[in-house]
Coordinates of C-alpha atoms and ligand atoms in Angstrom, one line a residue:
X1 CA -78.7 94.0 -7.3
X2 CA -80.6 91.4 -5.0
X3 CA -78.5 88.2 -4.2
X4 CA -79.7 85.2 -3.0
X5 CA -76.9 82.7 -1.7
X6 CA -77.5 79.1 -0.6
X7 CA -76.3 77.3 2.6
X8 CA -75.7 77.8 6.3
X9 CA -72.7 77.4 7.4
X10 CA -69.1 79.5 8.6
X11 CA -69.0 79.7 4.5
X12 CA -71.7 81.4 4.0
X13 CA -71.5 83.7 6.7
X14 CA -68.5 84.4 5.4
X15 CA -69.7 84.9 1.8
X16 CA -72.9 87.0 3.5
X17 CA -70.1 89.6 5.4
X18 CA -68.4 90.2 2.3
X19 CA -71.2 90.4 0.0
X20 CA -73.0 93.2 2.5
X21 CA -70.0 94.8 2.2
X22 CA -70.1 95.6 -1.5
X23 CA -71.9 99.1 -2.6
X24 CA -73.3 97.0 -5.7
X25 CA -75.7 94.7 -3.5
X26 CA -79.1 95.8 -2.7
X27 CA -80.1 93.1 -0.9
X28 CA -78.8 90.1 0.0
X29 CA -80.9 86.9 1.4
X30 CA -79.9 84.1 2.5
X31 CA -81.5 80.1 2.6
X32 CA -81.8 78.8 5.1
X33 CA -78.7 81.0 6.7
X34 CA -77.7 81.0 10.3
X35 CA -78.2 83.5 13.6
X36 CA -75.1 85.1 12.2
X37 CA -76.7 85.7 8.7
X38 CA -79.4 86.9 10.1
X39 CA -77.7 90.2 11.5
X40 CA -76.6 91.2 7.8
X41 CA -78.9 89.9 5.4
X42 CA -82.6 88.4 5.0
X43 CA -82.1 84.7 5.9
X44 CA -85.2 82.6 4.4
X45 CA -86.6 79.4 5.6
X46 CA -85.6 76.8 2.8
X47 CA -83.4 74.4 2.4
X48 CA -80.6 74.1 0.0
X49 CA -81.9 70.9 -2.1
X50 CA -85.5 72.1 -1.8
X51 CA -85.4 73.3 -5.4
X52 CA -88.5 74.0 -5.9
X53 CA -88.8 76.5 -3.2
X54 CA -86.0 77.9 -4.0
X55 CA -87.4 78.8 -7.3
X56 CA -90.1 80.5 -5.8
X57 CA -87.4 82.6 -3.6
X58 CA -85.8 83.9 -7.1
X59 CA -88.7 84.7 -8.9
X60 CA -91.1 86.4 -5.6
X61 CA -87.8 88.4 -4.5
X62 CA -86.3 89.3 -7.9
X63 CA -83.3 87.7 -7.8
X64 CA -80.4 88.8 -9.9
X65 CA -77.7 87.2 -8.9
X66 CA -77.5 83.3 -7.1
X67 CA -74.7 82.0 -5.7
X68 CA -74.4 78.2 -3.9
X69 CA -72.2 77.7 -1.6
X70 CA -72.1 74.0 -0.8
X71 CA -71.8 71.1 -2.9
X72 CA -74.8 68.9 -2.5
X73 CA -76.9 71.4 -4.6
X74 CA -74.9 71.6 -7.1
X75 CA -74.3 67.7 -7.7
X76 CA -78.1 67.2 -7.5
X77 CA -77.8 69.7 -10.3
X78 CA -79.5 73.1 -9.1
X79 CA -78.0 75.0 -11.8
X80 CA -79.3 72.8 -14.8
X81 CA -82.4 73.0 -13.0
X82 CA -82.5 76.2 -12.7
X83 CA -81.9 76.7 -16.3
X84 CA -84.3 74.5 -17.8
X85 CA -87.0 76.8 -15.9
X86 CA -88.5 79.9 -18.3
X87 CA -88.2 82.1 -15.2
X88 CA -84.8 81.1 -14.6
X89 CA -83.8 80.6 -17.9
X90 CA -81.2 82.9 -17.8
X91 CA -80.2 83.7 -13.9
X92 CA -76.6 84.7 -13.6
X93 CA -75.1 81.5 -10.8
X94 CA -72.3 81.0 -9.4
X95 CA -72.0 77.4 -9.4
X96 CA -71.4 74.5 -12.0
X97 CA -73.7 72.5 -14.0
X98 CA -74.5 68.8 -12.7
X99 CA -71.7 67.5 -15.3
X100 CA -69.2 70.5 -13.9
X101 CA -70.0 69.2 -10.4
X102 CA -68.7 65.6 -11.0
X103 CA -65.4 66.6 -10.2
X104 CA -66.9 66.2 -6.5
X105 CA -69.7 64.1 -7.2
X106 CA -67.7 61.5 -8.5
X107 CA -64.0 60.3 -7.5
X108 CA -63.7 58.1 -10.8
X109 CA -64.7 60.7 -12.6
X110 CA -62.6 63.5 -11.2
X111 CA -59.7 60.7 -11.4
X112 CA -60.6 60.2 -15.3
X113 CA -60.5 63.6 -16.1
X114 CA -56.9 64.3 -14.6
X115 CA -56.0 61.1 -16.8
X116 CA -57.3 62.7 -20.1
X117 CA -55.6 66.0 -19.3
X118 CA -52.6 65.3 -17.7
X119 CA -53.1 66.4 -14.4
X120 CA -50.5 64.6 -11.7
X121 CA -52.0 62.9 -9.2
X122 CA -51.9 59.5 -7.5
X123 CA -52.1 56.8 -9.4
X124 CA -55.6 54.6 -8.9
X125 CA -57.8 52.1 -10.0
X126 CA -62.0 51.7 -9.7
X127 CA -63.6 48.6 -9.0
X128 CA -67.8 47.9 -8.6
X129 CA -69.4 45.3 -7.1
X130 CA -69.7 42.8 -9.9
X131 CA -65.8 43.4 -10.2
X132 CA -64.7 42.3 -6.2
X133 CA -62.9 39.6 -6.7
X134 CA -60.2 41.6 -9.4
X135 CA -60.7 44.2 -6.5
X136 CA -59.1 42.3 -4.2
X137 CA -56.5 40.7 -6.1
X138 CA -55.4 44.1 -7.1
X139 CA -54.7 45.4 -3.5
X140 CA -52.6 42.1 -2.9
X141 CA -50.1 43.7 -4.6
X142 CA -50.3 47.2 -3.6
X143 CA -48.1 48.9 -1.4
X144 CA -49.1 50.2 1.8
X145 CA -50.6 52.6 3.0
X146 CA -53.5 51.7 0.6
X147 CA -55.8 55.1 0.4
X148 CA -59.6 54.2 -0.9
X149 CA -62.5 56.2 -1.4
X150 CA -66.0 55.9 -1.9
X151 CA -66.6 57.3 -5.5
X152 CA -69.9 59.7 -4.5
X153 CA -70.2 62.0 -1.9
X154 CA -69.7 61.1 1.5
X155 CA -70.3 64.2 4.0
X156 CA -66.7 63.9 3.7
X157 CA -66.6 60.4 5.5
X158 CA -65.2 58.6 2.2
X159 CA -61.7 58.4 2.3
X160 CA -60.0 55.2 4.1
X161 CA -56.5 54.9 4.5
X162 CA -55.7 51.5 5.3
X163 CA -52.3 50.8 6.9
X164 CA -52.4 46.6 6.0
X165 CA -53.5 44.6 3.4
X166 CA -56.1 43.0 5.6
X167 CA -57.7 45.9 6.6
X168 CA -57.8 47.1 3.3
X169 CA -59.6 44.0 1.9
X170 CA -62.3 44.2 4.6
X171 CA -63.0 47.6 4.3
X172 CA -63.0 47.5 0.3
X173 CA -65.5 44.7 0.9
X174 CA -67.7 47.1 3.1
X175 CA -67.6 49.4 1.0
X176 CA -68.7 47.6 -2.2
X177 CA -70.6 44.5 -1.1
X178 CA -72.2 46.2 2.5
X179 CA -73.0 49.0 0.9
X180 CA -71.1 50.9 3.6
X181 CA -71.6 54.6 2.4
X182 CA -74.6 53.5 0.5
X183 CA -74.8 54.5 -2.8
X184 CA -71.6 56.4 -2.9
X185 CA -69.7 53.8 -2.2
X186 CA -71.2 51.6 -5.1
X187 CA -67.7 52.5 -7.2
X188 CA -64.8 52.2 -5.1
X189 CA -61.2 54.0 -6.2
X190 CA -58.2 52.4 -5.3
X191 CA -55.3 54.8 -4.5
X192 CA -51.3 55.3 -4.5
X193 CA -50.7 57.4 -0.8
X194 CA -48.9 60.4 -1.7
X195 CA -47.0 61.9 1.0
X196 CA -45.9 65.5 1.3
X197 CA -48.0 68.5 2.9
X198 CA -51.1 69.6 1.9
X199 CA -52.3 73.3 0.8
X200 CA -55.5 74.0 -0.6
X201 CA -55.7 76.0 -3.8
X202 CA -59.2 78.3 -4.9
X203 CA -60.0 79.1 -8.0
X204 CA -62.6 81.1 -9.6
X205 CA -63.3 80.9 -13.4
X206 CA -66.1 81.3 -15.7
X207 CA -65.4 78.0 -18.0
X208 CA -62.8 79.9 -19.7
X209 CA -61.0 82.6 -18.0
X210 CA -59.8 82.1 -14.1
X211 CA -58.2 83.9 -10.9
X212 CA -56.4 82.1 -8.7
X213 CA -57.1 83.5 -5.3
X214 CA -55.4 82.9 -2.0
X215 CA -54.4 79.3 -0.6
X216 CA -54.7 78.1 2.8
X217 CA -54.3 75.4 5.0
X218 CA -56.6 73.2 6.0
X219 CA -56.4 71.7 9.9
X220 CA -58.6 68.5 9.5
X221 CA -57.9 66.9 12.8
X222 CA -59.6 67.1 15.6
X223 CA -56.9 66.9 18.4
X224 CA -53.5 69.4 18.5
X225 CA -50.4 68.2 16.4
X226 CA -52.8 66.8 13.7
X227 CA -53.8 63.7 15.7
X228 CA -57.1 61.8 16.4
X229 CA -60.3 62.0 14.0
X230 CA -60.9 63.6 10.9
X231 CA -63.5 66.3 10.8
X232 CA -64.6 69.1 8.6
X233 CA -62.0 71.2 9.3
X234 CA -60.7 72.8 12.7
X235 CA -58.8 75.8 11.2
X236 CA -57.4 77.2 8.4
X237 CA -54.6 79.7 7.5
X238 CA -53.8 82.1 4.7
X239 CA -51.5 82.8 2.7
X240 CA -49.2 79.2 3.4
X241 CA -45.7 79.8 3.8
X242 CA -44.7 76.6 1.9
X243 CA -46.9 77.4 -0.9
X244 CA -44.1 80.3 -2.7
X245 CA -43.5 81.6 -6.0
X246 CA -42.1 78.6 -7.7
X247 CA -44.5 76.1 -5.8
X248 CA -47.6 78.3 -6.8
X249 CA -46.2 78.6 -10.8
X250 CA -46.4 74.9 -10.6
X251 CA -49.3 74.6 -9.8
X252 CA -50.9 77.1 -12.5
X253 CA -48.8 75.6 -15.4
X254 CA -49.2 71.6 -14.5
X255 CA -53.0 71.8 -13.0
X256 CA -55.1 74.7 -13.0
X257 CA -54.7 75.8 -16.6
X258 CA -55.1 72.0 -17.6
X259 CA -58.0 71.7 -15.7
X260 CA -59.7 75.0 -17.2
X261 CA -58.6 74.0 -20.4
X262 CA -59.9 70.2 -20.2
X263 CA -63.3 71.5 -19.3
X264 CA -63.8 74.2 -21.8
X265 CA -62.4 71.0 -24.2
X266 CA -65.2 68.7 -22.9
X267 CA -68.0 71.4 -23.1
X268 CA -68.9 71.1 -19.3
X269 CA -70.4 74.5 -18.4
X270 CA -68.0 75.5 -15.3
X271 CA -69.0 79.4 -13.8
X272 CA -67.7 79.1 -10.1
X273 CA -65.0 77.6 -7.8
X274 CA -62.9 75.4 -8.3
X275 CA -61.3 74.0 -5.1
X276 CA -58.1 71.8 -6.1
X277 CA -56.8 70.2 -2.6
X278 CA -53.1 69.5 -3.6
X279 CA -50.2 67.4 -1.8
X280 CA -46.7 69.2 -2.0
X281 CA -44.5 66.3 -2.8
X282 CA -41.1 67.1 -2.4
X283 CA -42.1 70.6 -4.0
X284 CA -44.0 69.4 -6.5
X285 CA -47.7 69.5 -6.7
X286 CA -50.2 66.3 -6.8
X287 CA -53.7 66.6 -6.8
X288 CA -55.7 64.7 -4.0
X289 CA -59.1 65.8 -5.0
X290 CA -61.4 68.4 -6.5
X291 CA -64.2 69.9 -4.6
X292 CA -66.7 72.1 -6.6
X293 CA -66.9 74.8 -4.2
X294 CA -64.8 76.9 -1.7
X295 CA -63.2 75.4 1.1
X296 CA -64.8 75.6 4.9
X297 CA -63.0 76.7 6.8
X298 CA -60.2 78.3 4.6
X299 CA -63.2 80.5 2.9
X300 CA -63.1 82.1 6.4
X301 CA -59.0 82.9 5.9
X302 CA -59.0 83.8 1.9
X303 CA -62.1 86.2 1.9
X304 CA -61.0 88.6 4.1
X305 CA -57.9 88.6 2.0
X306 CA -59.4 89.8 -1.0
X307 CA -59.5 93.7 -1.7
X308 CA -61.1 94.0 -4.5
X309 CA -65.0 93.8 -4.7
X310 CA -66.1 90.5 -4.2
X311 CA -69.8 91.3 -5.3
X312 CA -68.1 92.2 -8.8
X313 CA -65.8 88.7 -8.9
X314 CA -69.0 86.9 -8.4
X315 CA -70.7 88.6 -11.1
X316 CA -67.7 88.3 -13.7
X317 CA -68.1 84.5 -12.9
X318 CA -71.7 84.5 -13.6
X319 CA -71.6 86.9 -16.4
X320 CA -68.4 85.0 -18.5
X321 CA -66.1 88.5 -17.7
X322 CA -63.7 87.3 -15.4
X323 CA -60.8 88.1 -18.2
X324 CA -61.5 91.7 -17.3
X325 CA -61.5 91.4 -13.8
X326 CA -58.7 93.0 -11.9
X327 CA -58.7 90.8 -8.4
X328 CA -56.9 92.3 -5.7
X329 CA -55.6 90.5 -2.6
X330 CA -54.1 91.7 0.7
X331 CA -50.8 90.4 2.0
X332 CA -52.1 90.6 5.1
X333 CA -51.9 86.7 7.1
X334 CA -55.3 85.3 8.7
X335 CA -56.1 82.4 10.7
X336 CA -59.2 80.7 11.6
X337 CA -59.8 78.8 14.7
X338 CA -63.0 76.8 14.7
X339 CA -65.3 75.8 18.1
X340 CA -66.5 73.0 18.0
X341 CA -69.4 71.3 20.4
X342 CA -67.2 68.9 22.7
X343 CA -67.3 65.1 21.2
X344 CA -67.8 66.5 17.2
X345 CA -66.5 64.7 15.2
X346 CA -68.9 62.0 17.3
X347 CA -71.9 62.5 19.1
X348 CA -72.0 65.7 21.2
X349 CA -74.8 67.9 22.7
X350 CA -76.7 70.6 21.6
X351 CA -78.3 73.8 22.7
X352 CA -75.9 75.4 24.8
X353 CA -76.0 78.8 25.1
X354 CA -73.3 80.7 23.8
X355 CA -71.2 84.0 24.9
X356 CA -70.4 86.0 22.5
X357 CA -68.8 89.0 22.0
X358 CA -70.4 92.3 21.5
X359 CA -67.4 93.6 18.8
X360 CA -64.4 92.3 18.0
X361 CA -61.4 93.6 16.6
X362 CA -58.3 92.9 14.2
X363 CA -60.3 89.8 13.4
X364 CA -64.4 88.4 12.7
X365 CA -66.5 85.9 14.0
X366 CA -68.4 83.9 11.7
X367 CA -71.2 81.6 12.7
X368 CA -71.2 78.1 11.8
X369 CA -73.4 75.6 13.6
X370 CA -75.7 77.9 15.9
X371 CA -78.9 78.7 15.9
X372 CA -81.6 80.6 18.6
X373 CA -82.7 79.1 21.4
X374 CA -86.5 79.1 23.3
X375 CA -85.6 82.8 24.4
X376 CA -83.9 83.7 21.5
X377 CA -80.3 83.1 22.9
X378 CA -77.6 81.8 20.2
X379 CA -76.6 78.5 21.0
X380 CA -75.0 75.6 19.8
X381 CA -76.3 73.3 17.1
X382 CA -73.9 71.7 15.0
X383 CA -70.3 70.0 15.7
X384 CA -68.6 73.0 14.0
X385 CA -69.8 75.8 15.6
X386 CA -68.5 79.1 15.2
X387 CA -65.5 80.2 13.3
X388 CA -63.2 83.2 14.3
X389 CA -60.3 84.7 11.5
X390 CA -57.7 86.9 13.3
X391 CA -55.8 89.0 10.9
X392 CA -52.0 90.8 11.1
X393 CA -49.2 91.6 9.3
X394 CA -47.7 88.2 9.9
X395 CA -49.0 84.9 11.0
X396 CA -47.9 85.2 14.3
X397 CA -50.3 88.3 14.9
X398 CA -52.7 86.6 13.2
X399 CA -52.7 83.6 15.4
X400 CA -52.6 86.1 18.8
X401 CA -55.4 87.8 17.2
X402 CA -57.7 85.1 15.9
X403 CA -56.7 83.6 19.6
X404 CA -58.0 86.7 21.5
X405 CA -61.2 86.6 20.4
X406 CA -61.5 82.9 20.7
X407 CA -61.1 83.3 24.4
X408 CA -64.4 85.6 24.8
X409 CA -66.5 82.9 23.5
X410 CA -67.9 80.2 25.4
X411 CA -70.2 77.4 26.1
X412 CA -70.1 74.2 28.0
X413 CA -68.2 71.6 26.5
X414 CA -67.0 73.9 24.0
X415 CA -63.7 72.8 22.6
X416 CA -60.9 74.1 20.1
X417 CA -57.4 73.2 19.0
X418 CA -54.6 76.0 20.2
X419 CA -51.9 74.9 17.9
X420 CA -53.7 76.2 13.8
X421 CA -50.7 77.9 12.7
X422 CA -48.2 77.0 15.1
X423 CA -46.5 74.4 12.4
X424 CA -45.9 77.0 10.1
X425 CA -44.4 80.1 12.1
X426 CA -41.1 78.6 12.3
X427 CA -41.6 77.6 8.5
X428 CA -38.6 77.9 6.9
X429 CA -37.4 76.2 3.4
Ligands
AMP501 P1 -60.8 63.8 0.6 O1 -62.1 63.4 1.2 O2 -60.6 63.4 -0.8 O3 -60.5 65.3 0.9 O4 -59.7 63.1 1.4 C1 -59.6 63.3 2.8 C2 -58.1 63.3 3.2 O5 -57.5 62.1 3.0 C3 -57.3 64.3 2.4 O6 -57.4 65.6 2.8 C4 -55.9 63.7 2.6 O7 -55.4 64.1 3.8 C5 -56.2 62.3 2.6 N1 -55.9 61.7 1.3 C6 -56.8 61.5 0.3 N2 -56.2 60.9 -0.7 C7 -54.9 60.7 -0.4 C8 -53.8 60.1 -1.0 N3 -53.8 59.6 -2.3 N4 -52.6 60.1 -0.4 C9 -52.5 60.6 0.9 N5 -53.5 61.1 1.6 C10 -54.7 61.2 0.9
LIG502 N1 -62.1 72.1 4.5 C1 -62.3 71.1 3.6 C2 -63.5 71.2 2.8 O1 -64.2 72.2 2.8 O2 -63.9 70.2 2.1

């Protein structure tokens, strides 16, 4: 079967290295891909909202099977297009329709839904700009920390959390009035702060079915011991000690069979992830957010986890079969350390070259933000650069592992954080 997938990143090269791997894919291309890509599959020269090209992509290379990996496609609505083509009409995707991609696309929304189908999470209000003033009178009496978010997507920007009433009120007025994440902020939702530790939970389902495959943790930070700026993601691990039995039951009673439920209720086509980021409150599970697509980096920790054939799981999304799918998953612990160019999450510079490895073992290197240089040497080209999963029979191999392979790879300025996983090896309950 010839797969095309969609977007660039450590994601996708980790969605490319297990795709390759499966005996049912013929061939596999990628748009627009990275250097990494490249070395496993047919990376083409589009890019991910260039719908119209990648039309053209499907029908020239007889494309079977599409699957998008990050979320802007899929809020701009890919998949209806697609759909509403003749050629296209009915191409298996892996990915939701525009409606199914609200849950990301839109924080009031996603906030609405939990309402209607009750799904715990924080409590909230949304305000636009003709409704300011009632704005600001509501967060005079809210207690602090007071979290807002820009309602549309935000490259992950969106979220304040404002630790006085004052700041708060200026930055609510930024948001709605200034227009400070332009259109995205033109709703603003007003938020209870939970507190608790976060996991991050994946689901795959076909609108009606689902498989709930590994958690992880997220490192969002960019400095050790969680501290400084907020970025992407500097690391990941899987499985998450904290997430157990009972936790995890939780979790599929009170919000992932609610959530499956209230879509197939509301008739909003769903065939793909599901990515529920959760706060563990005291043991009991909040949702902070939904995000329409796996997780980067913790796509770089769960994939290598799963043992059954991932080019099969895709397709019993696509194809509405995932109630017959048996999904198999390692117990085996991974951790992914990200590299990032020194300054990300702020300005940094680019075009480096990079060592690499020639092979590495007990673990895999995934390329993120790279791409070829004049004389067709990888270097660096995005903040989050490369991605490396070490894997072992507990997370402490994983770490030393992951770790290992980390210190083979250089470039100037590069930078990392040498504590993902070292809050949860001592873990105990
Ligand atoms: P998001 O962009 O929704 O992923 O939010 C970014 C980060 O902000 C989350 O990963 C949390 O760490 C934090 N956050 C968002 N909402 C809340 C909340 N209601 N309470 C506490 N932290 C939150
Ligand atoms: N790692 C968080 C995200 O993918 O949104």
């Amino acid at each position: 079967m010839n797969i095309l997938l969609l977007g660039s990143g450590g994601r996708e090269h980790a969605f490319a290295w297990k795709i390759s791997q499966s005996p049912s894919c013929s061939k596999l291309f990628v748009a627009p891909g990275n250097p990494g890509t490249a070395k496993i599959a047919q990376n083409i020269g589009v890019t991910v909202t260039d719908f119209e090209s990648i039309y053209q992509v499907i029908v020239e290379k007889d494309i079977e099977l599409l699957v998008v990996g990050p979320e802007e496609p899929l809020v701009k609505g890919i998949v209806d297009f697609l759909h509403s083509r003749p050629k296209t009409a009915s191409l298996p995707i892996v990915g939701p329709s525009q409606k199914g991609a609200l849950l990301e696309g839109s924080k009031d929304f996603s906030k609405q839904f939990m309402l209607r189908h009750g799904i715990p999470t924080a409590s909230y209000a949304t305000f636009n700009a003709s409704q300011v003033q009632e704005g600001l009178d509501y967060l005079e009496n809210h207690s602090l920390p007071i979290v807002l978010k820009a309602d549309g997507l935000a490259a992950g920007k969106g979220v304040l959390i404002c630790q006085s009433h004052e700041e708060a009120a200026s930055s609510f007025k930024e948001m709605l009035v200034d227009a400070k994440f332009g259109e995205a902020s033109s709703k603003v939702v007003v938020e209870e702060f939970l507190t608790g530790i976060e996991v991050s939970v994946f689901v795959a389902t076909d609108g009606k079915s689902y498989k709930i495959l590994p958690e992880a943790k997220d490192y969002k930070r960019i400095g050790e011991g969680d501290q400084g700026l907020n970025t992407g993601g500097m690391g990941a691990v899987s499985p998450v000690p904290f997430a157990d039995k009972i936790f995890m039951e939780k979790v599929e009673q009170r919000i992932v069979v609610p959530t499956i439920q209230g879509l197939e209720k509301e008739k909003i086509s769903f065939k793909g992830f599901v990515f529920i980021g959760l706060m563990n409150k005291g043991g009991e599970p909040y949702v902070i957010e939904y995000n329409v697509r796996m997780g980067d980096p913790e796509t770089e920790a769960v994939l290598p986890r799963i043992t059954s054939d991932f080019v099969g799981l895709l397709k019993d999304i696509a194809h509405s079969n995932l109630v017959n799918h048996r999904l198999e998953i390692s117990p085996m612990h991974c951790t992914t350390v990200v590299m990032v160019s020194g300054g990300y999450p702020e300005s940094y510079e680019k075009g480096h070259a990079i060592t690499l490895p020639s092979e590495v073992s007990q673990g895999v290197l995934f390329h993120a933000g790279t791409s070829l240089g004049n004389s067709g040497q990888v270097v660096n080209q995005g903040g989050r650069v490369v991605a490396i999963t070490g894997w072992g029979d507990n997370l402490q191999e994983s770490m030393n592992n992951a770790y290992r392979i980390v210190e083979k790879i250089s470039w100037e300025n590069a930078y990392f954080r040498r504590d993902i996983g070292k809050d949860l090896v001592s873990f105990r309950k």
